[in-house]
Short mmCIF file of C-alpha atoms and ligand atoms in Angstrom, two decimals:
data_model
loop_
_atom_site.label_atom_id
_atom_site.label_comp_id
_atom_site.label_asym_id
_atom_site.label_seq_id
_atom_site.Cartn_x
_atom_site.Cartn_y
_atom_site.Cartn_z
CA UNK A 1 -19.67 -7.27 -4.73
CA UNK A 2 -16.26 -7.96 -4.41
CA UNK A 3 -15.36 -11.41 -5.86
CA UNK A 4 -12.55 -12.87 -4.04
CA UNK A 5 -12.96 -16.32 -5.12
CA UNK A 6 -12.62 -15.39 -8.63
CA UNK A 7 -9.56 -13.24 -8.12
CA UNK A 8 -7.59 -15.97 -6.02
CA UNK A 9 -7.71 -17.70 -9.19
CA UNK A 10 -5.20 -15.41 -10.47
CA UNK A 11 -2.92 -16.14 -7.62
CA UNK A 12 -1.32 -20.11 -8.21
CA UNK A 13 0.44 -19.65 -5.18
CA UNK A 14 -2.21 -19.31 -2.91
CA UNK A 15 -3.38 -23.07 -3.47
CA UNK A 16 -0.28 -24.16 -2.28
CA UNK A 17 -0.54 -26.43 1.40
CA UNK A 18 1.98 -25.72 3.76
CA UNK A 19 3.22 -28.21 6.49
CA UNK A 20 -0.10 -30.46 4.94
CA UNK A 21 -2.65 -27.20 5.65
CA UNK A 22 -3.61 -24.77 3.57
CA UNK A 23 -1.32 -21.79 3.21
CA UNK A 24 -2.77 -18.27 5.13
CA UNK A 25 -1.14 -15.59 3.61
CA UNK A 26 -0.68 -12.87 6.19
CA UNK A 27 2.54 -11.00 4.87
CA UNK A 28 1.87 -8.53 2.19
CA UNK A 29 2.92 -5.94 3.88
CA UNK A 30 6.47 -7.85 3.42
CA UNK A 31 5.77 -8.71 -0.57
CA UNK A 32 2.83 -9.51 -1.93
CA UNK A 33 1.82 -12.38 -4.31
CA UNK A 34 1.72 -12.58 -8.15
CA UNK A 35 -1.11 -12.78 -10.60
CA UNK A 36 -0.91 -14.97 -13.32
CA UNK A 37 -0.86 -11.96 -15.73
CA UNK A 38 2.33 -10.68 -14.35
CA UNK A 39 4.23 -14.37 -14.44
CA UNK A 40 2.76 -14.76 -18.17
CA UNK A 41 4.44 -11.20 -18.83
CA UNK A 42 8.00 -12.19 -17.57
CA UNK A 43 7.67 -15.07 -19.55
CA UNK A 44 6.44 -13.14 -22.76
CA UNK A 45 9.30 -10.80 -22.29
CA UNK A 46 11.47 -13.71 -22.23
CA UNK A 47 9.71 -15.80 -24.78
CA UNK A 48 9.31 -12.82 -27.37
CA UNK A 49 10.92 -9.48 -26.78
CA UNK A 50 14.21 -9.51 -24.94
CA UNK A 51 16.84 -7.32 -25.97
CA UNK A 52 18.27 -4.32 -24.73
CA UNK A 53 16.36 -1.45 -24.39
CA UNK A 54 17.44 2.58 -25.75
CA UNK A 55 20.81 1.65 -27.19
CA UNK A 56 19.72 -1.08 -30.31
CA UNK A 57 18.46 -0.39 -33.65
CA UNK A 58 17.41 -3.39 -34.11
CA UNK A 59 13.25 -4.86 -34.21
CA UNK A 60 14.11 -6.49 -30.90
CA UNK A 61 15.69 -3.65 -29.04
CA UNK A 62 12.89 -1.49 -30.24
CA UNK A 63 10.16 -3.41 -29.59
CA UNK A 64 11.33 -3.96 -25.51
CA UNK A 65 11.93 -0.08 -25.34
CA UNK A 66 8.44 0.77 -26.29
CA UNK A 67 7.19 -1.77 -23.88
CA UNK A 68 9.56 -0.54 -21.52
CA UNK A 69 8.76 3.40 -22.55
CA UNK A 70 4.49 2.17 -22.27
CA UNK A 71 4.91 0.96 -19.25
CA UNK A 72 7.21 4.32 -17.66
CA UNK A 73 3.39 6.05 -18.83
CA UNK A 74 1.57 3.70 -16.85
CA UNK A 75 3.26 4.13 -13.79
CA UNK A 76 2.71 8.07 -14.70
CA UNK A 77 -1.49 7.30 -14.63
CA UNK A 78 -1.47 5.03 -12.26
CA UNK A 79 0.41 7.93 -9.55
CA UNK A 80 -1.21 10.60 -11.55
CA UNK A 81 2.22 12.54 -12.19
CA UNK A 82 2.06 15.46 -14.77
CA UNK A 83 5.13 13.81 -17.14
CA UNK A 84 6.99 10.63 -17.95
CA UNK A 85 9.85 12.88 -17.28
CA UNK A 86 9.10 12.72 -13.32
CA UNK A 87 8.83 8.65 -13.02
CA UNK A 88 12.78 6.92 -12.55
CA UNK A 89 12.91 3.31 -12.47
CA UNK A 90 15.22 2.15 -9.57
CA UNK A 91 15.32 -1.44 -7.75
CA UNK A 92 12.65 -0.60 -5.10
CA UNK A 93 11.70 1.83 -2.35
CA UNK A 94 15.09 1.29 -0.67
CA UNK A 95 16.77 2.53 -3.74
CA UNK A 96 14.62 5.17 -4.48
CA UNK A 97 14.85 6.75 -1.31
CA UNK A 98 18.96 6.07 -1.34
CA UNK A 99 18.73 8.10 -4.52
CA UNK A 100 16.49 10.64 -3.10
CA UNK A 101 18.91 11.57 -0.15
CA UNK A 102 22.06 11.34 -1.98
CA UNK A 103 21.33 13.48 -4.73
CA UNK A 104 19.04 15.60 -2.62
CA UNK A 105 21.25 16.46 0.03
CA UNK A 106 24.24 17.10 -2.60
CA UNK A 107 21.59 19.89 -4.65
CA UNK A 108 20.59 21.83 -1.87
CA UNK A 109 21.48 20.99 1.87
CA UNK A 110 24.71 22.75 3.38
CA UNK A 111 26.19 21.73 6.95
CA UNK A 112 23.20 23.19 9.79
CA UNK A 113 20.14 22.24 7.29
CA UNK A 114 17.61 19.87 8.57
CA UNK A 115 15.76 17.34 7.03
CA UNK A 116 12.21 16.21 9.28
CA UNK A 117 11.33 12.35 8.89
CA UNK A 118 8.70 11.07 11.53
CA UNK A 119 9.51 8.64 14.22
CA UNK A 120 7.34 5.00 12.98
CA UNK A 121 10.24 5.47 9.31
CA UNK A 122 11.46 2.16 7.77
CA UNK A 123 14.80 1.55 7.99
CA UNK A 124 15.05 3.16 3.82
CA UNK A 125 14.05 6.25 4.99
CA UNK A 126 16.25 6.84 7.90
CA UNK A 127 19.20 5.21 7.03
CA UNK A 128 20.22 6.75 3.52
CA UNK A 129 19.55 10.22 5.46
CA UNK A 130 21.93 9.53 8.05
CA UNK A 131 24.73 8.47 5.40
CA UNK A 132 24.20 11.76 3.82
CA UNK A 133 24.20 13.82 7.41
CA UNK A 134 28.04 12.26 7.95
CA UNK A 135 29.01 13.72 4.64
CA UNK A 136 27.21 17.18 4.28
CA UNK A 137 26.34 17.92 8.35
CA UNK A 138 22.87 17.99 7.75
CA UNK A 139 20.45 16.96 10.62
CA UNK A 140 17.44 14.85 11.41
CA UNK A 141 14.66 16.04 13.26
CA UNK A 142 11.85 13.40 14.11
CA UNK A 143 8.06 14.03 14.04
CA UNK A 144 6.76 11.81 17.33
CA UNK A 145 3.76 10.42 18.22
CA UNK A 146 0.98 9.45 20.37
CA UNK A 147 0.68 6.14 21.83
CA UNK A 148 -1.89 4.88 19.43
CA UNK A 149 0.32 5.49 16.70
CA UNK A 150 -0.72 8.90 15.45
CA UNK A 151 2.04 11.49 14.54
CA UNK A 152 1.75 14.64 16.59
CA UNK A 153 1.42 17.65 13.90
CA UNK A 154 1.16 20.24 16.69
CA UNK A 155 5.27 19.34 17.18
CA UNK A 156 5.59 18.69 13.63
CA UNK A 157 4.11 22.13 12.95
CA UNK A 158 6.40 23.18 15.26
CA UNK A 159 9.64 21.85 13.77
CA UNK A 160 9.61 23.55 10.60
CA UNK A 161 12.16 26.14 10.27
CA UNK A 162 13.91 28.30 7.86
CA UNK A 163 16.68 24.97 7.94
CA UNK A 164 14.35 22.81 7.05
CA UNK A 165 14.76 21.60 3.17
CA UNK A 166 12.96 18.78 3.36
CA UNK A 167 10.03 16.90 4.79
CA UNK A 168 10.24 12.85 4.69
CA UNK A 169 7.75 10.93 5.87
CA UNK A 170 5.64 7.36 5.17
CA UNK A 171 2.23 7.07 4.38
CA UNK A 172 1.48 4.45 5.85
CA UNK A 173 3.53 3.12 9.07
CA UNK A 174 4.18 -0.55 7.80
CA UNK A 175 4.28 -1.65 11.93
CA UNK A 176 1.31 0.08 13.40
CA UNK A 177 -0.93 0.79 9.78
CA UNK A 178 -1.24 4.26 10.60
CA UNK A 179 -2.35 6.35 7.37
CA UNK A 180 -0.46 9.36 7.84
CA UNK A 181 -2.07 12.80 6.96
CA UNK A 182 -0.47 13.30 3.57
CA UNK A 183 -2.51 16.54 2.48
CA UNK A 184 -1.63 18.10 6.16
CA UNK A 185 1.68 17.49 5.92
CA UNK A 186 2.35 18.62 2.30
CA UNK A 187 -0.10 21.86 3.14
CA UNK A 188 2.52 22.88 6.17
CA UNK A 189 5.25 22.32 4.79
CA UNK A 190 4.52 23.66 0.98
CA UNK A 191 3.86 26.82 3.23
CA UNK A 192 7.12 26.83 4.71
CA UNK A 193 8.30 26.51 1.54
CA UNK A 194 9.31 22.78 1.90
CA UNK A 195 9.13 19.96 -0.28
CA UNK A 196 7.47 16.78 0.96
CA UNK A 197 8.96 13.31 0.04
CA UNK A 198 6.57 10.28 0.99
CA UNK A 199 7.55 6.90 1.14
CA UNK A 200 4.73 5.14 -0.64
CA UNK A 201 5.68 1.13 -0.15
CA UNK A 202 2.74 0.99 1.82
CA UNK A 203 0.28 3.20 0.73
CA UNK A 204 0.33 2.98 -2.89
CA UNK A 205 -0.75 -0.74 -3.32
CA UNK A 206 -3.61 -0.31 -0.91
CA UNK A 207 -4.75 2.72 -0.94
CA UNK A 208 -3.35 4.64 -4.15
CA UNK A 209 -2.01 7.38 -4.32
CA UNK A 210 -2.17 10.83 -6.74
CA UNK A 211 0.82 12.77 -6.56
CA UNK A 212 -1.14 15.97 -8.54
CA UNK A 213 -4.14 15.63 -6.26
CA UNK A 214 -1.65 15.68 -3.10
CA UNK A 215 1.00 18.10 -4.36
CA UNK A 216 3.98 15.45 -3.17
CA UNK A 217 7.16 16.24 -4.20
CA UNK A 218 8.78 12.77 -4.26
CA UNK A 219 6.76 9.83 -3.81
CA UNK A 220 8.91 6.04 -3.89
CA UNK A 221 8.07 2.05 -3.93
CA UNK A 222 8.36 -0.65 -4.58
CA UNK A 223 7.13 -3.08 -7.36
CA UNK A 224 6.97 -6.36 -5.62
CA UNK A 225 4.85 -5.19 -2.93
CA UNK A 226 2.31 -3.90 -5.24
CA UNK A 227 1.66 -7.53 -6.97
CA UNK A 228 5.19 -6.89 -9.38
CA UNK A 229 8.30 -8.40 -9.41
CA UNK A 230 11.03 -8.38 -7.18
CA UNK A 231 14.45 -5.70 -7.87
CA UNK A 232 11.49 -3.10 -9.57
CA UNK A 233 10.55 0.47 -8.15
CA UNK A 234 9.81 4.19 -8.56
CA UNK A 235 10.90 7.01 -7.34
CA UNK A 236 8.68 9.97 -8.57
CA UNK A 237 9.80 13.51 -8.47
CA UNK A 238 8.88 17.03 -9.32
CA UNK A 239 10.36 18.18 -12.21
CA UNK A 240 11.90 21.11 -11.21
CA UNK A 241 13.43 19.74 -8.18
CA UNK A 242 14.86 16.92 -10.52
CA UNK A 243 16.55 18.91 -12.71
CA UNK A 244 18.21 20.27 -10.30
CA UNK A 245 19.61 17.29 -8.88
CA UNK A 246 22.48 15.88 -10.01
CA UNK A 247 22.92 12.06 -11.11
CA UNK A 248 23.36 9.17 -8.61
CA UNK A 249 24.88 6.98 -9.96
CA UNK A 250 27.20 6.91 -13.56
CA UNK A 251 27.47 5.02 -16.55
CA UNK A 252 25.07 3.38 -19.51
CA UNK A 253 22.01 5.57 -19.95
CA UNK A 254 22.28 8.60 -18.04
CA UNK A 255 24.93 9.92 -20.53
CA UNK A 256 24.33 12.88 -22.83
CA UNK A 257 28.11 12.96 -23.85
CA UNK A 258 31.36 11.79 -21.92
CA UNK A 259 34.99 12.78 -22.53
CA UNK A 260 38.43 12.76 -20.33
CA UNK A 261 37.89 15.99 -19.80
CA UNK A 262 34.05 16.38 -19.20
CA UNK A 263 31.03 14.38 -19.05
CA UNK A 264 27.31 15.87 -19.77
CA UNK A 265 24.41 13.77 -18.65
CA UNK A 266 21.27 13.08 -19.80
CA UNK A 267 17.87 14.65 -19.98
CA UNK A 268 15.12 12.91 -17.15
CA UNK A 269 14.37 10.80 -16.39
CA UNK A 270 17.35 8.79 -17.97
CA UNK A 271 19.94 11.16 -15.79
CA UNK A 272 18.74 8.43 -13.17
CA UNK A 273 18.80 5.43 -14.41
CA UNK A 274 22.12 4.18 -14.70
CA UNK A 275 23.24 1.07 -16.57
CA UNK A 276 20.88 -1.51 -18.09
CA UNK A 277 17.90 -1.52 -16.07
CA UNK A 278 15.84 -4.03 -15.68
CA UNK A 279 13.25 -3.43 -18.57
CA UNK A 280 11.86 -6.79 -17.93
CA UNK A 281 10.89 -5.98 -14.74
CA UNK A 282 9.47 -2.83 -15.52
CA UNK A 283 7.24 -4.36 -18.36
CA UNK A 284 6.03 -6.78 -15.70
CA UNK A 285 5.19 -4.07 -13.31
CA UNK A 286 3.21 -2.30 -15.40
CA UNK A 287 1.17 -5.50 -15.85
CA UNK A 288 1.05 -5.58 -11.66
CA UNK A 289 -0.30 -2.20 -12.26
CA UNK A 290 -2.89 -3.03 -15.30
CA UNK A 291 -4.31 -5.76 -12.81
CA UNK A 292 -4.52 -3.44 -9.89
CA UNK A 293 -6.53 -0.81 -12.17
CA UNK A 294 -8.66 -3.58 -13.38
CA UNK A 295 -10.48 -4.33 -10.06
CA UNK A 296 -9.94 -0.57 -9.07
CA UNK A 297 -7.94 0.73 -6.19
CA UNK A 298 -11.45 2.24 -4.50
CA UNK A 299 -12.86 -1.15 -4.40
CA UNK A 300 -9.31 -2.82 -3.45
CA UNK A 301 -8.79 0.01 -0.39
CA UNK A 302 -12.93 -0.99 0.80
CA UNK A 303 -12.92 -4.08 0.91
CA UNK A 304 -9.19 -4.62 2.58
CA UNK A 305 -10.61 -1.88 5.08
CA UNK A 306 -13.63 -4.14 6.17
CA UNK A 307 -10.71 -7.28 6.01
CA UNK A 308 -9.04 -5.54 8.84
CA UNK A 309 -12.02 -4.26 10.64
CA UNK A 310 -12.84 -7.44 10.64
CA UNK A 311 -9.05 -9.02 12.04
CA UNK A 312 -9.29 -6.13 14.61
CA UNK A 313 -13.08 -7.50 15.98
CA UNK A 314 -12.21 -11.10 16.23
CA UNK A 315 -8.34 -10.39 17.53
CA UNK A 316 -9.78 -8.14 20.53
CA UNK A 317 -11.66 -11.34 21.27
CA UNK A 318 -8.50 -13.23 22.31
CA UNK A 319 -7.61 -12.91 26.13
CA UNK A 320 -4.56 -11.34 26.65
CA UNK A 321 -3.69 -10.14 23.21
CA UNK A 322 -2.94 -6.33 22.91
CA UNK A 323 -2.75 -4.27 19.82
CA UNK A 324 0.59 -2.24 18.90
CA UNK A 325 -1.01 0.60 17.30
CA UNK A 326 -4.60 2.17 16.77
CA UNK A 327 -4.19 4.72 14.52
CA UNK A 328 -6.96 7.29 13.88
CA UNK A 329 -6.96 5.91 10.13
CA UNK A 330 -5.82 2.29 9.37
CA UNK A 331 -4.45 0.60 6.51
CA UNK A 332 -2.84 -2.77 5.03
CA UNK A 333 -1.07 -4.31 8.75
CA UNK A 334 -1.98 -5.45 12.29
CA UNK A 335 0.03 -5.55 15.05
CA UNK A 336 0.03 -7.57 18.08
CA UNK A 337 1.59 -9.18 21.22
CA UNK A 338 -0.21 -12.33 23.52
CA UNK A 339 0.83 -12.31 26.79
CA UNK A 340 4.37 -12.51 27.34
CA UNK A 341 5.05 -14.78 24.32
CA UNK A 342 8.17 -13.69 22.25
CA UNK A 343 6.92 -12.78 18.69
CA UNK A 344 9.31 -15.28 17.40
CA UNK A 345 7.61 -17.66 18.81
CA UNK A 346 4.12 -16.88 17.77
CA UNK A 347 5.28 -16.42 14.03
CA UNK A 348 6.95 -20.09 14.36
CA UNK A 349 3.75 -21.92 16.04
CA UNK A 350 1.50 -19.91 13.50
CA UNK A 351 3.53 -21.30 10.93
CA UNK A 352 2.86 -24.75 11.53
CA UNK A 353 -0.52 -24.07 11.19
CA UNK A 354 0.14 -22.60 7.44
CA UNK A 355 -0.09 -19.49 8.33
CA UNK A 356 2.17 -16.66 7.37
CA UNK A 357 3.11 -13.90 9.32
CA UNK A 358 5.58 -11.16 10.55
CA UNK A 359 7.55 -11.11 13.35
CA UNK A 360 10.64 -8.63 14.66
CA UNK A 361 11.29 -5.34 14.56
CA UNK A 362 9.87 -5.10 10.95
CA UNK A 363 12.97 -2.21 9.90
CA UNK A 364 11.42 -0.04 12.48
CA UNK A 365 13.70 -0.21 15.53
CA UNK A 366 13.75 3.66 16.56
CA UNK A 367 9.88 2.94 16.48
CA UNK A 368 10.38 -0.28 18.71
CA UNK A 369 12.17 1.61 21.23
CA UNK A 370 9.90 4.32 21.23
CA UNK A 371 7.29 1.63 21.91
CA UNK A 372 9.36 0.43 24.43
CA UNK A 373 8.95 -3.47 22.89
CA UNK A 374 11.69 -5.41 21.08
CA UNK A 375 9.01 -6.44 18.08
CA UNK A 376 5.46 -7.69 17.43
CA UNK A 377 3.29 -10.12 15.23
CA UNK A 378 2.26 -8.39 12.35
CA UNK A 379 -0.63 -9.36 9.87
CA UNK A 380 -0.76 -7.96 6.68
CA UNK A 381 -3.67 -7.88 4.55
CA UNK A 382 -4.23 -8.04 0.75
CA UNK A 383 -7.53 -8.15 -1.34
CA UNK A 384 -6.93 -11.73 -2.24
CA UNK A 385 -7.39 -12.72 1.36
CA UNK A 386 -10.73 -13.58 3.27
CA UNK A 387 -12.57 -13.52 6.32
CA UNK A 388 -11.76 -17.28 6.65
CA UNK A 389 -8.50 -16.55 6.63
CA UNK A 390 -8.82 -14.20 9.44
CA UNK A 391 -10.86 -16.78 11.25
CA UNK A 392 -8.11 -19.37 10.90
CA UNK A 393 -5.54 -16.63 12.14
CA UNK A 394 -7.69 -16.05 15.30
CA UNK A 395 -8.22 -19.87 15.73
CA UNK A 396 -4.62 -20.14 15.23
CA UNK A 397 -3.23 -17.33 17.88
CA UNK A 398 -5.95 -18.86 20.86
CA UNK A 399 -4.38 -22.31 20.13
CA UNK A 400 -0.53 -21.14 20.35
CA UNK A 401 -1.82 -18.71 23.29
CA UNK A 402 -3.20 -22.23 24.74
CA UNK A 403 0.22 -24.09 24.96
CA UNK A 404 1.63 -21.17 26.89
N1 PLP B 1 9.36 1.66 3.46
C1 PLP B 1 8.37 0.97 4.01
C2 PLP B 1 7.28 1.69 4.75
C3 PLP B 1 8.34 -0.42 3.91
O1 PLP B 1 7.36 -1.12 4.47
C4 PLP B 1 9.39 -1.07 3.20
C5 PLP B 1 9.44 -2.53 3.13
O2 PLP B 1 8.95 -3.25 3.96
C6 PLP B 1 10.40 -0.29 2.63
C7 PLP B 1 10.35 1.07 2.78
C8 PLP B 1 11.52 -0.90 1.86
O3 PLP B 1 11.04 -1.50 0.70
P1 PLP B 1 12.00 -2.36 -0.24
O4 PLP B 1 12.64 -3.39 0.64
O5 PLP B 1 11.08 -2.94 -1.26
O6 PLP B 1 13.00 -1.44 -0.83
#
């Protein structure tokens, strides 16, 4: 049995009221809440351990590198990656995936090479890829889709060619939930010879993810989306490909020895992380991690699985609602439009009834206009939410529907 009561108590937040009701927390998919556990550890490192980490000598300085050093190996477990060596610290998926394409692109894509990302990408993992193409000439292709939301791996297939260096795809679609076919993809590509990069902000806090188990290349996300802090995220990478890339960014850690005339850099995964980084954060994530393992990813994918089933049965209910996306495989989000009734406006009226949702183009605006719709409502599920919850967001979406 999964005890939900028990582990909202872990959540302070989630007794707050909002406008005098009781706050429905609906956007995970945006950031998720904090446990307890992870507050108390920003605090601790505050409270007990702060100093900088790698360059001090000192009790202090030693004491918030181990932490920091512990918590690099439980990120490692908790991805099941091969080395601390393959797991760099950046500020989040966004940065990770900057990194990815910069460095990337300079290692090995020359003008005519193509990198394939699919057609439902956040923003982070078109974008970066496009500031690269106006510097090295290298060009997008884009996986499409069905209209339920289900990449088409007949085209994809298809696309692969002796340009392509890279595949770069989500595994989960943060708009439509769509669970992408990870081993498919990496199975095609590996034999084309391609390395497969997966943006994990939405997989790996729901469903988990093992980067041996999968053969990913590069895997990135984010820490506050997975119950950590803000400004905290991962980018994993294969070692080999790693040491073949060349820094992103210069300065602080990522030295091995700097003159006028030359500078050498680091070994990994310290060639990446630039300047002080934010070891607090890190600690803290590893706590957001700890908690995760503790009531088990399996049992955390389940029973957010039946949470949607459940948001999909009593949202077909409601006259005149329509889904935006029904993937094959679902995780973490739903997506919706009433009637004609502008997203923004739903999100607003919902709101006022304490509860929290999404609304917009949710960093997905090629996939808006492939949907042909300028946004939608989007729930987003976590383990610390209920089926009353869900009840009070049907309730909530008839009674806004109503006023229309
Ligand atoms: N990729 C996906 C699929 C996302 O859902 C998000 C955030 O919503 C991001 C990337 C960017 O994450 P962050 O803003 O934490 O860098």
């Amino acid at each position: 049995m999964f005890d939900v009561e028990s582990i909202r108590k872990d959540f302070p937040i989630l007794d707050k009221q909002v406008y005098g009701k009781p706050l429905v927390y609906l956007d995970n998919a945006a950031t998720t809440q904090k446990p307890r556990q992870v507050i108390d550890s920003i605090s601790d490192c505050y409270l007990n351990t702060n100093a900088n980490v790698h360059r001090g000598l000192h009790f202090l300085s030693e004491e918030a590198t181990r932490q920091m050093e512990n918590a690099r190996e439980t990120v490692r477990r908790f991805i099941g990656a091969g080395s601390t060596q393959e797991i760099i610290f950046t500020r989040g998926t966004t940065e990770s995936l900057n990194l990815l394409a910069h460095s990337f692109t300079r290692a090995f894509i020359k003008p005519g090479d193509e990198v394939i990302v699919s057609c439902m990408e956040h923003h982070s993992n078109i974008v970066p890829w496009q500031l690269e193409a106006q510097k090295s000439g290298l060009a997008l292709k884009v996986i499409p889709m069905d209209d339920r939301g289900n990449l088409d791996m007949e085209a994809f297939e298809g696309m692969l060619s002796d340009r392509t260096r890279l595949v770069s795809v989500t595994h989960v679609s943060n708009v439509l939930g769509t669970v992408n076919p990870i081993r498919d993809i990496v199975r095609i590509a590996h034999a084309h010879g391609v390395p497969v990069a997966v943006d994990g902000a939405q997989s790996v806090p729901h469903t988990g993810i093992d980067v041996q188990a999968l053969d990913v290349d590069f895997l990135a996300f984010s820490g506050h989306k997975i119950y950590g802090p803000t400004g905290v995220g991962v980018l994993y990478g294969r070692k080999s490909l790693l040491e073949q890339m060349p820094p992103y960014q210069g300065g602080g850690e990522m030295i091995g020895r700097v003159s006028f005339e030359k500078t050498t850099y680091n070994e990994l995964p310290y060639k990446f992380e630039a300047g002080t980084p934010d070891y607090v954060g890190v600690i803290a994530l590893a706590s957001a991690l700890d908690y995760v393992t503790g009531i088990g990813i399996d049992a955390i994918a389940e029973y957010e699985h039946s949470l949607l089933d459940y948001a999909v049965e009593r949202l077909s209910a409601i006259d005149g609602l329509r889904f935006i996306g029904t993937p094959a495989v679902r995780s973490g989000v739903v997506s919706f439009l009433v009637k004609d009734i502008f997203p923004s406006d739903m999100g607003t009226l919902l709101d006022h009834l304490g509860i929290a949702v999404r609304t917009g183009h949710h960093c997905a605006q090629p996939l808006m206009d492939r949907l042909g719709i300028p946004g939608t409502v989007r729930a987003s599920v976590s383990f610390y939410n209920t089926r009353q919850e869900i009840d009070a967001l049907a309730a909530g979406i008839e009674r806004v529907a109503g006023m229309f």
